[in-house]
Coordinates of C-alpha atoms and ligand atoms in Angstrom, one line a residue:
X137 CA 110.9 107.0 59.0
X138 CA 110.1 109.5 61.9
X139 CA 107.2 109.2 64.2
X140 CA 105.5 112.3 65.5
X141 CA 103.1 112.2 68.4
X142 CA 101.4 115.4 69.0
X143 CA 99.6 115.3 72.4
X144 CA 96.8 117.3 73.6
X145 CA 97.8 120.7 73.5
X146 CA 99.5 120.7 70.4
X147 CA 96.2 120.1 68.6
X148 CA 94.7 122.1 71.1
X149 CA 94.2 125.1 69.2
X150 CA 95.0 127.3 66.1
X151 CA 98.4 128.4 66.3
X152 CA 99.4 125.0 67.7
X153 CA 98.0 123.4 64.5
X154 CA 100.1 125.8 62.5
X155 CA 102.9 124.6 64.7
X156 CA 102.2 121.4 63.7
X157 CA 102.3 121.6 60.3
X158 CA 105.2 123.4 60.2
X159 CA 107.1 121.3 62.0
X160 CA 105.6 118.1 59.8
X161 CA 107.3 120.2 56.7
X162 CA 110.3 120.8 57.8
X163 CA 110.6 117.0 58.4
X164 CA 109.5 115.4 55.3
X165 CA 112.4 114.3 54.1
X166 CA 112.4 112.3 56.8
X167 CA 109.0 110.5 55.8
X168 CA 107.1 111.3 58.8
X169 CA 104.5 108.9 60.4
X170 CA 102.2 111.2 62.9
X171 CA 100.0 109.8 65.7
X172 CA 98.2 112.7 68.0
X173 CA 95.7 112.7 70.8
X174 CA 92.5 114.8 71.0
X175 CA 92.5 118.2 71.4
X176 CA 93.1 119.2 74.8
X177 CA 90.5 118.6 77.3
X178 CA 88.3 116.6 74.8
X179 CA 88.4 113.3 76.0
X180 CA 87.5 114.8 80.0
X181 CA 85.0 116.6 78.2
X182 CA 83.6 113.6 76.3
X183 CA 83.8 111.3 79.8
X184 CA 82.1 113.6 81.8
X185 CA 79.2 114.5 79.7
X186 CA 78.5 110.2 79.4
X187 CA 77.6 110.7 83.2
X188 CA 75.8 113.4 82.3
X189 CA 74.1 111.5 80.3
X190 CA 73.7 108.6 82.5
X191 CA 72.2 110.9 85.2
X192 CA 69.4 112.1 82.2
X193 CA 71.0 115.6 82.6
X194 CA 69.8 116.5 79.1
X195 CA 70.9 120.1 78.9
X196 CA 74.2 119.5 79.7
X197 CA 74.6 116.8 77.4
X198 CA 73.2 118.7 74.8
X199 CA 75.4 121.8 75.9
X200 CA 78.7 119.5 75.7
X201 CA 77.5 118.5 72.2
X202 CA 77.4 122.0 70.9
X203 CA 80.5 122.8 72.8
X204 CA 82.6 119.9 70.5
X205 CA 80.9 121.0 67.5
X206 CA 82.0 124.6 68.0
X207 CA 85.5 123.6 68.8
X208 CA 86.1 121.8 66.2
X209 CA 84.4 123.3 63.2
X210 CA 86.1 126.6 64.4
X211 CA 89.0 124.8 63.7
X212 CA 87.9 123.7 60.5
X213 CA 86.5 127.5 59.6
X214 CA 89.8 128.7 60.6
X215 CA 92.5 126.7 59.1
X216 CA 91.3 124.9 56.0
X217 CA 90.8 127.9 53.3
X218 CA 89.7 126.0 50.6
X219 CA 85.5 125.6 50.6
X220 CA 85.8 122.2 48.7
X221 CA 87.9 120.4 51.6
X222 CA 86.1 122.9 54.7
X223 CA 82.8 121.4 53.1
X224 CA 84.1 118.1 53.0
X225 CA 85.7 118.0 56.7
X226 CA 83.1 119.5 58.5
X227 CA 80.5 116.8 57.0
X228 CA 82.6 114.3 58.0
X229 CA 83.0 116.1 61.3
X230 CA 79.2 116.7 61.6
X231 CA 78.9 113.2 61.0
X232 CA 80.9 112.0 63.9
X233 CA 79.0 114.6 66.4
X234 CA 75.4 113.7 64.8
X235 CA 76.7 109.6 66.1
X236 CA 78.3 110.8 68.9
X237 CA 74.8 112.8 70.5
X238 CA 72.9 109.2 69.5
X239 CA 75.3 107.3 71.9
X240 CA 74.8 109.8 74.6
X241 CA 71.3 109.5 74.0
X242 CA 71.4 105.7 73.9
X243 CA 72.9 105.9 77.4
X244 CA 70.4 107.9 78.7
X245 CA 67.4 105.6 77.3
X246 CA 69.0 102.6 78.4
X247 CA 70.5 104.3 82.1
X248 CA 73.6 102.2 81.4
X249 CA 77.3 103.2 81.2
X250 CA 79.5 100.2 80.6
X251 CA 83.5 100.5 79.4
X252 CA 83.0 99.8 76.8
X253 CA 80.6 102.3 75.7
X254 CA 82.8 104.8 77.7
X255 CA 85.5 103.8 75.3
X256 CA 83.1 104.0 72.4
X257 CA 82.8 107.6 73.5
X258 CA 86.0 108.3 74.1
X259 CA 87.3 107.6 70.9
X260 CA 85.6 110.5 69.1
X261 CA 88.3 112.7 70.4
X262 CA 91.3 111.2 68.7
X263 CA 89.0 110.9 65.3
X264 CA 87.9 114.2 65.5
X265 CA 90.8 115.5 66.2
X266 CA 93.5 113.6 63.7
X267 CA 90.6 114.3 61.4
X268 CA 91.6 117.8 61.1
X269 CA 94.8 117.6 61.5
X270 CA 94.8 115.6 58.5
X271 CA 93.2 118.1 56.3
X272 CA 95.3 120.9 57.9
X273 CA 98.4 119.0 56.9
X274 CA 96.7 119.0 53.2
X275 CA 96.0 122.5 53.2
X276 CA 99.3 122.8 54.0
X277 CA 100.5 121.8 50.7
X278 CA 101.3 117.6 52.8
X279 CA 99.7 114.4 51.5
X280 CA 98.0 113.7 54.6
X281 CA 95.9 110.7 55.0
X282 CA 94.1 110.3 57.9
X283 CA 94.6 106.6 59.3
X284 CA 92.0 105.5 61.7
X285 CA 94.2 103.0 64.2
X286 CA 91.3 100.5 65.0
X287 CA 91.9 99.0 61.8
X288 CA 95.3 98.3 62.4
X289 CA 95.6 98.1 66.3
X290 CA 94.2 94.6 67.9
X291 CA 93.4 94.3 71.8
X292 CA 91.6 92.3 74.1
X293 CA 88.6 93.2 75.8
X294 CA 89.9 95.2 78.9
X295 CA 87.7 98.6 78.3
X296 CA 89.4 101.0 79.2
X297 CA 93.0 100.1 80.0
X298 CA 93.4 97.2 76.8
X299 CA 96.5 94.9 76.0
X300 CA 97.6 95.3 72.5
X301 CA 98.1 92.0 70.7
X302 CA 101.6 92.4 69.2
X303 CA 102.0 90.2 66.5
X304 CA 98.5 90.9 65.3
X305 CA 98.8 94.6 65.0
X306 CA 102.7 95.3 64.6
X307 CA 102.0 93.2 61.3
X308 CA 98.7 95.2 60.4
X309 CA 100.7 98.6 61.2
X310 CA 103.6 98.1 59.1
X311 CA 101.1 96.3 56.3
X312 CA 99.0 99.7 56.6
X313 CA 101.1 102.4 56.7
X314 CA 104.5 101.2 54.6
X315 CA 102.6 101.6 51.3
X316 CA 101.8 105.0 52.0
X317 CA 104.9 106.5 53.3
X318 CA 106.6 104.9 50.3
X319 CA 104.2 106.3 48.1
X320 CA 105.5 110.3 49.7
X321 CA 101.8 110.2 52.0
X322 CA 102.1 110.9 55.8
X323 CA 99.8 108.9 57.4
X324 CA 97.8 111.0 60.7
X325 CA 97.2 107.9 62.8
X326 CA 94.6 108.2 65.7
X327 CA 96.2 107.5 69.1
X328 CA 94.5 105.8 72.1
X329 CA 92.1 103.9 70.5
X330 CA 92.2 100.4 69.4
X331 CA 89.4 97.4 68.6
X332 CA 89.1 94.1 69.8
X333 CA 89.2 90.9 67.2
X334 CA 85.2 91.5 66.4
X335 CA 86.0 95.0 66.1
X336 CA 84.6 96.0 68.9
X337 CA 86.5 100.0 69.9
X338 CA 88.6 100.0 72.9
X339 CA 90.7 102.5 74.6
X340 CA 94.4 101.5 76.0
X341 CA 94.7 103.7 78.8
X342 CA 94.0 107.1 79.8
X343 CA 97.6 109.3 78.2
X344 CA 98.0 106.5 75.9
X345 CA 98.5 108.2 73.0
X346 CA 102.2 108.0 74.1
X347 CA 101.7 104.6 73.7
X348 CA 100.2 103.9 70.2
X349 CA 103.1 106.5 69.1
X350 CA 105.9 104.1 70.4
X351 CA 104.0 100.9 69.0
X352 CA 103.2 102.6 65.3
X353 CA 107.0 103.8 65.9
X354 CA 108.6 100.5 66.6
X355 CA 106.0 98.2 64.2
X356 CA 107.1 100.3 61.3
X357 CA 111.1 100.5 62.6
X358 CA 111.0 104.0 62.8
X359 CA 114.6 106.0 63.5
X360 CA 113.6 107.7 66.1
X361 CA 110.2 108.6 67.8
X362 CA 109.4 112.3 68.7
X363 CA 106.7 112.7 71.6
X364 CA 105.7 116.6 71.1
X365 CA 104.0 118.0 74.2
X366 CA 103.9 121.4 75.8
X367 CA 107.4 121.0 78.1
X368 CA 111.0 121.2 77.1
X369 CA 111.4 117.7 77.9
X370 CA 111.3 115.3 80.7
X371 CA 112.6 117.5 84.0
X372 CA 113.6 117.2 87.2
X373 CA 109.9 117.1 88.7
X374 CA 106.9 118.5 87.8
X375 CA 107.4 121.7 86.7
X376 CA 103.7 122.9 87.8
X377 CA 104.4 122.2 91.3
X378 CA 108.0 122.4 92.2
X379 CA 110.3 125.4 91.5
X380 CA 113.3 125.0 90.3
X381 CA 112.6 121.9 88.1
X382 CA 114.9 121.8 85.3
X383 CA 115.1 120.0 81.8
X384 CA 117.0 116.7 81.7
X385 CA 119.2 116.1 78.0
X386 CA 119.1 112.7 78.4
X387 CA 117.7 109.6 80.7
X388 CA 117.5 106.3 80.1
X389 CA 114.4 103.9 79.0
X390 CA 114.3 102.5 83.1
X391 CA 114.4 105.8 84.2
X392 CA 111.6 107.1 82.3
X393 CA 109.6 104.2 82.9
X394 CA 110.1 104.3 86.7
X395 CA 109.6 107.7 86.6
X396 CA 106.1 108.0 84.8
X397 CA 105.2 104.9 86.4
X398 CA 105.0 107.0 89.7
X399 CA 103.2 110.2 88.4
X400 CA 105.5 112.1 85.9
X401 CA 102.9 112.9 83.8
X402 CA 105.2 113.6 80.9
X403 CA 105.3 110.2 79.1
X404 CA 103.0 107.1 79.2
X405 CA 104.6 104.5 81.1
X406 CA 104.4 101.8 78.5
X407 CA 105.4 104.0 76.1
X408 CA 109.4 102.4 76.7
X409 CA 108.2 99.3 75.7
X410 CA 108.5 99.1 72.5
X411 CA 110.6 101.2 71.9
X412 CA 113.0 99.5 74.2
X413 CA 112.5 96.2 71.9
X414 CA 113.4 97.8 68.9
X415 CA 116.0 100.1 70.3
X416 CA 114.9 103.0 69.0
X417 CA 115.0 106.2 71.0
X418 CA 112.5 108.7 72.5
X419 CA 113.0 112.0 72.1
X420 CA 110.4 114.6 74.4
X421 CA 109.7 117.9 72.5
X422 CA 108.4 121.1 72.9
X423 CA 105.6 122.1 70.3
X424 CA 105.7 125.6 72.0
X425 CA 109.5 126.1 71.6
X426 CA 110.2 123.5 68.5
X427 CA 114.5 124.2 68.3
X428 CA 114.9 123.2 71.7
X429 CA 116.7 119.7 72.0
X430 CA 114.2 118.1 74.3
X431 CA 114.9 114.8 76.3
X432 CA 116.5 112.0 74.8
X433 CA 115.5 108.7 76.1
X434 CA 117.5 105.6 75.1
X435 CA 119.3 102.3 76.2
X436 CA 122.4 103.9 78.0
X437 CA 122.5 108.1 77.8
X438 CA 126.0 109.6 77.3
X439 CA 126.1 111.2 80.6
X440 CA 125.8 110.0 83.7
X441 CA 124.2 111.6 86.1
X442 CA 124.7 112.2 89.7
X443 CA 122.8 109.6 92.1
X444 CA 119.0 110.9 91.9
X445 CA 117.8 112.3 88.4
X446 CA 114.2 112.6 89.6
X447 CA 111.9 113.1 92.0
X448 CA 107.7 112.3 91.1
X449 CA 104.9 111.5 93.1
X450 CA 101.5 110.3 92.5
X451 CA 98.5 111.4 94.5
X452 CA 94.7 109.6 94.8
X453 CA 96.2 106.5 96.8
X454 CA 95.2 104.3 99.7
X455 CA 97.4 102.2 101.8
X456 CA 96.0 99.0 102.8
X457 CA 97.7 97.1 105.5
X458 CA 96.9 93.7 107.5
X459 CA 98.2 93.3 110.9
X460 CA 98.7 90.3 113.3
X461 CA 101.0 88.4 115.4
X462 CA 99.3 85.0 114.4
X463 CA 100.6 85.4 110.6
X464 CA 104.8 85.8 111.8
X465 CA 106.3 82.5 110.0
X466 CA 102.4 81.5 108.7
X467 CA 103.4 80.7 104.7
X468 CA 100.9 81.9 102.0
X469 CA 99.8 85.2 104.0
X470 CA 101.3 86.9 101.2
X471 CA 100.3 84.5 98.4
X472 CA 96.3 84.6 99.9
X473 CA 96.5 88.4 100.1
X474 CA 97.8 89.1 96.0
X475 CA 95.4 86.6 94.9
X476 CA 92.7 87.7 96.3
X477 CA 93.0 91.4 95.4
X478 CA 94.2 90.3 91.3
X479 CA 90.9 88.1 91.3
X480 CA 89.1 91.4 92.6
X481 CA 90.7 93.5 90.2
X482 CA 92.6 95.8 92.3
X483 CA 96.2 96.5 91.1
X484 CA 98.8 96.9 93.6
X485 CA 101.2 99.5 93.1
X486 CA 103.6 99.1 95.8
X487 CA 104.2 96.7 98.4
X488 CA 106.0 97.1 101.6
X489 CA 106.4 94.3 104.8
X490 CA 108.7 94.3 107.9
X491 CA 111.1 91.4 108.7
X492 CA 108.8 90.8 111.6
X493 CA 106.1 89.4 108.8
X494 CA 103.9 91.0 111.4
X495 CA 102.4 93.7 108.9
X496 CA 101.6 93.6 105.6
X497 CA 100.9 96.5 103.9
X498 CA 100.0 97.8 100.2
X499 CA 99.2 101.2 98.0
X500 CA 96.5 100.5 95.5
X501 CA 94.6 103.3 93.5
X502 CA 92.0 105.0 96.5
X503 CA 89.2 104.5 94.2
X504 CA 89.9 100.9 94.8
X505 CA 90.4 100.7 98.4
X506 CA 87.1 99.6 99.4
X507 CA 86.6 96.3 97.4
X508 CA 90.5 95.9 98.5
X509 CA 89.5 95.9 101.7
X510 CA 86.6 93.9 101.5
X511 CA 87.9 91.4 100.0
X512 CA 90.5 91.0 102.1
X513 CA 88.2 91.1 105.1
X514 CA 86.7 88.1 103.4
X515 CA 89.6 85.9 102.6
X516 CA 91.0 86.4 105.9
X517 CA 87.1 85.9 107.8
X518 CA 88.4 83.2 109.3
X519 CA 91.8 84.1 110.3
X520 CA 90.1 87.5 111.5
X521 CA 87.7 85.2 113.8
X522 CA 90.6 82.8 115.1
X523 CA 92.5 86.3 115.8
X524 CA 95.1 85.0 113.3
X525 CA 95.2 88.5 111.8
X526 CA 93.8 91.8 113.7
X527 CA 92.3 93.3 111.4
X528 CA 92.2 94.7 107.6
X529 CA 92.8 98.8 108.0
X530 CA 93.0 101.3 105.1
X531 CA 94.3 104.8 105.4
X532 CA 93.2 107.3 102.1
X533 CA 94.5 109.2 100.7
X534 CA 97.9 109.2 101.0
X535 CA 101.1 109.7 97.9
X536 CA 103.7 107.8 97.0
X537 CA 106.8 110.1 96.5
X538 CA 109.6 108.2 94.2
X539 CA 113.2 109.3 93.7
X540 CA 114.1 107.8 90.6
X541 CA 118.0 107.4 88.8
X542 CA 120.2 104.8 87.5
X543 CA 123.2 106.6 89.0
X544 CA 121.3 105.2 92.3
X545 CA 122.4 101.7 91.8
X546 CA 125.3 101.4 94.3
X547 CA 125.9 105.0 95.6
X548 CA 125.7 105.0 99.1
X549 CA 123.5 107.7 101.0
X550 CA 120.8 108.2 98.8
X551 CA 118.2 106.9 101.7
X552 CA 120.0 108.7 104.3
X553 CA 119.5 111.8 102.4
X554 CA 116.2 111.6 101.4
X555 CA 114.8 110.6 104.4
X556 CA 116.4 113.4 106.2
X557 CA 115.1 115.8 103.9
X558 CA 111.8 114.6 104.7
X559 CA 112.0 114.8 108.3
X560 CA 113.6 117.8 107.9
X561 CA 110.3 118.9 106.3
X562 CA 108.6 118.0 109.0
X563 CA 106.8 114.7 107.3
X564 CA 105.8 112.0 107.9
X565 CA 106.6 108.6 106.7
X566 CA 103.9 106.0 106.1
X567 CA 105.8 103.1 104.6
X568 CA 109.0 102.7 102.4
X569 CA 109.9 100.5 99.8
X570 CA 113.1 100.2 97.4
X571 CA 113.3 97.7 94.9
X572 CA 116.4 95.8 94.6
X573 CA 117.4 97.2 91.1
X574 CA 117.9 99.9 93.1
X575 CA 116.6 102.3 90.2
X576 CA 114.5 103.8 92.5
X577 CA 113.1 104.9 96.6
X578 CA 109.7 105.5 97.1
X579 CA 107.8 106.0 100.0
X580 CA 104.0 106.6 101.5
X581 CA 103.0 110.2 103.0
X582 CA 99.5 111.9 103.8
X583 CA 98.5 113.1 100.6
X584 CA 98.5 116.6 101.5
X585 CA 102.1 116.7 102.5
X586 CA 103.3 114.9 99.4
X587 CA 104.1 118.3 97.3
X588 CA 106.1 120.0 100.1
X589 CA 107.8 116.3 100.4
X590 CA 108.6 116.4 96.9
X591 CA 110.1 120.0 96.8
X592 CA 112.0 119.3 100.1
X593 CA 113.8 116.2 98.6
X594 CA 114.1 118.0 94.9
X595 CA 116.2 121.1 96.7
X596 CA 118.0 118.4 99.0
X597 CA 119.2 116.6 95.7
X598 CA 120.2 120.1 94.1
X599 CA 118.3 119.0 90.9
Ligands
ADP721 P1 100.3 115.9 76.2 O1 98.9 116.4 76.1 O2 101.2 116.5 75.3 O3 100.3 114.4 76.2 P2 100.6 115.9 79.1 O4 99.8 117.0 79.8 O5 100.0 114.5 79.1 O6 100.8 116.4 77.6 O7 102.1 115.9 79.7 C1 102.9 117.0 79.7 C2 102.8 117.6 81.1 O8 103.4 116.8 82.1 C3 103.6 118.9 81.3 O9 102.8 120.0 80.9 C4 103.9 118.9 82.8 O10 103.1 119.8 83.5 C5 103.6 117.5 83.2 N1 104.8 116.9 84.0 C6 104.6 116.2 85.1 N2 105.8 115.7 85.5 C7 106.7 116.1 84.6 C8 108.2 116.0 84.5 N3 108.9 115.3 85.4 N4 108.8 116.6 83.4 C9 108.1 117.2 82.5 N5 106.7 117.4 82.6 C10 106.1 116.9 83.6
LIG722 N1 93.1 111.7 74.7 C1 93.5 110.6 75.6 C2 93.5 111.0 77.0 O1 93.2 112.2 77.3 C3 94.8 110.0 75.2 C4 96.0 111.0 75.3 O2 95.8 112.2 75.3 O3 97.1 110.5 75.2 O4 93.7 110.3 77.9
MG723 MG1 100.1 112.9 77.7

């Protein structure tokens, strides 16, 4: 088998859809399992209007409603020729809308916005869209069944961002869809959205149909998985903000987790997983440019590169630090402070403190900063008052800019050089931190010089 993810844009529109089931044809031999995203800017769309809603902004809820319906029906007028099926899809489409305005309008009744109803909404986006591409792929002359994953994929409760139960759903998957790719049916599984054991719907992360691809993938032992975006493949940086970024042939699974763990937008971190498990490899593909290779990601790629493959960052952060000379050689400082921020919630993304133990600081997403800091400011009241620590201080927003490649591990120079790129950049340097697998540097700057930081560091590496 071959798993297909389509992502955003290559459901986003008409031609894209043709693309689609094009390239689903030409690899049916293969028997084809295909997992895609909502259409392009849906799921925004879809979060942004719940506020809306919230807030008792009618029109615009009402406006976003009619906006959806047009999108997709358009869709539907456009691509499915046959009345019989265009009846039947847009019904079913209708359908979904009709339920979708009577959540928005619960939440505006009620004035409450929970996760979970946010996930709720959210999911219309992957059902509408894999929806259509279903019938698409039938109009296309492909048994297409449209596979709603929430009856296969089990999480826990964490709205928004949930953990898939494995064993549940890898059995579920492979108990679901085996039947029908044996019968000569491609299954169009929804991505992103799961359900809890009552069957309650949950989302796994924002991006994460990436993920669902990789876990349908590996549950049902696919040969390879294909993630189809709008890129060539996994490059250098990000191509929207740094010239010169070119297309890498192959990297390996630590590399692209590293990497899209700090910002490379390409891939969903998790979606190695998996795939690693299994051993099965990634490949990144380009739905606008479907001969090119594309980025193969696997246990150990053929060539190895020089030092530093990559160079991300990731924007929207805060750094959180506590200072004092009372807490040099005080055990548990450490211990106190990660406990206290997991029991709040807040996930730390990096973590960074001198030999002198005399300042401990963390990055944690900025949205998060201020119950970071809080709590903190409580756990440490007491030390605060006996002048044990100084005091809690939080600088927002700043970037974490990471260099990222396995050909890192053991070269010498690879600090030296970046570094004096970035001064040579004129930046500066909040904090550093390099983990001893040595996959990877990354380092704190103000927010608004992480892009020339990036560039600077990029052209330094010749990538
Ligand atoms: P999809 O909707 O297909 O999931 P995304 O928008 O999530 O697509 O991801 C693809 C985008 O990721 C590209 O259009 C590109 O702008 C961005 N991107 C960021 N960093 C990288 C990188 N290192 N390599 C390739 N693309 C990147
Ligand atoms: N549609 C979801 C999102 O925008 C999932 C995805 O596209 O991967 O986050
Ligand atoms: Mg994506």
């Amino acid at each position: 088998m071959l798993t297909m993810k389509f992502g955003g844009t290559s459901v986003g529109d008409v031609p894209r859809l043709q693309e689609v089931a094009a390239i689903v044809k030409q690899f049916l031999d293969k028997q084809p399992v295909v997992v895609a995203s909502a259409m392009s800017g849906v799921t925004n769309l879809l979060l942004d209007t719940s506020r809306r809603a919230l807030e008792r902004k009618s029109a615009d809820v009402s406006h976003a409603v009619a906006v959806l319906r047009d999108k997709h029906l358009s869709i539907a007028n456009a691509l499915i020729p046959d009345d019989g099926r265009r009846a039947a899809l847009i019904g079913e489409q209708q359908e979904s809308i009709d339920e979708l305005a009577n959540l928005y309008r619960g939440v505006s009744l009620l004035r409450e916005l929970t996760p979970r109803s946010l996930d709720a909404i959210a999911s219309f986006g992957e059902i509408l869209s894999c929806r259509q591409v279903a019938a698409i792929l039938q109009a296309n002359g492909i048994d297409a069944q449209f596979v709603d994953a929430r009856t296969m994929i089990r999480t826990d409760d964490n709205f928004g961002e949930a953990s898939i139960d494995f064993p549940y759903s890898n059995a579920a998957i492979s108990r679901a869809l085996g039947p029908l790719v044996r019968k000569g049916l491609v299954p169009v599984v929804t991505g992103f959205i799961a359900s809890t054991a009552d069957g309650i719907t949950t989302t796994i992360g924002r991006s994460g149909s990436d993920y669902t691809g990789s876990v349908v993938g590996a549950a049902v032992d696919s040969e390879e998985i294909w993630i189809w975006t709008d890129v060539d493949g996994v490059m250098t940086a990000d191509p929207r903000f740094v010239t010169g970024a070119k297309v890498l042939s192959e990297i390996s699974y630590r590399e692209a987790a590293e990497m899209s763990y700090f910002g490379a937008k390409v891939i969903h971190p998790k979606t190695m997983v998996p795939a690693i498990e299994k051993n099965i490899p990634i490949r990144i593909k380009n739905t606008f440019n479907p001969t090119h290779e594309g980025t193969l990601i696997s246990a150990k790629p053929k060539s190895v590169a020089r030092a530093a493959r990559t160079v991300t960052s990731i924007d929207n952060l805060a750094i959180i630090s506590i200072e004092g000379n009372g807490m040099i050689g005080v055990p548990g400082v450490s211990g106190r402070i990660f406990s206290a921020l997991a029991r709040a919630q807040v996930n730390v993304m990096m973590i960074s403190q001198a030999s002198s133990e005399h300042n401990v600081c963390f990055i944690v997403p900025q949205k998060d900063c201020q119950t970071g800091a809080k709590t903190l400011r409580e756990e440490f009241s007491v030390d605060i008052a006996k002048k044990i620590i100084d005091d809690v201080l939080v600088k927002e927003p700043v970037s974490i800019v990471a260099v990222v490649g396995e050909g890192m591990i053991g070269a010498k120079g690879v600090a030296g050089k970046t570094f004096d790129a970035v001064a040579k950049a004129d930046v500066n340097v909040i904090a550093i931190a390099q983990g001893s697998s040595e996959l990877n540097i990354s380092f704190v700057v103000e927010q608004q010089d992480a892009r020339q930081t990036v560039q600077a560091v990029h052209d330094a590496f010749h990538l």
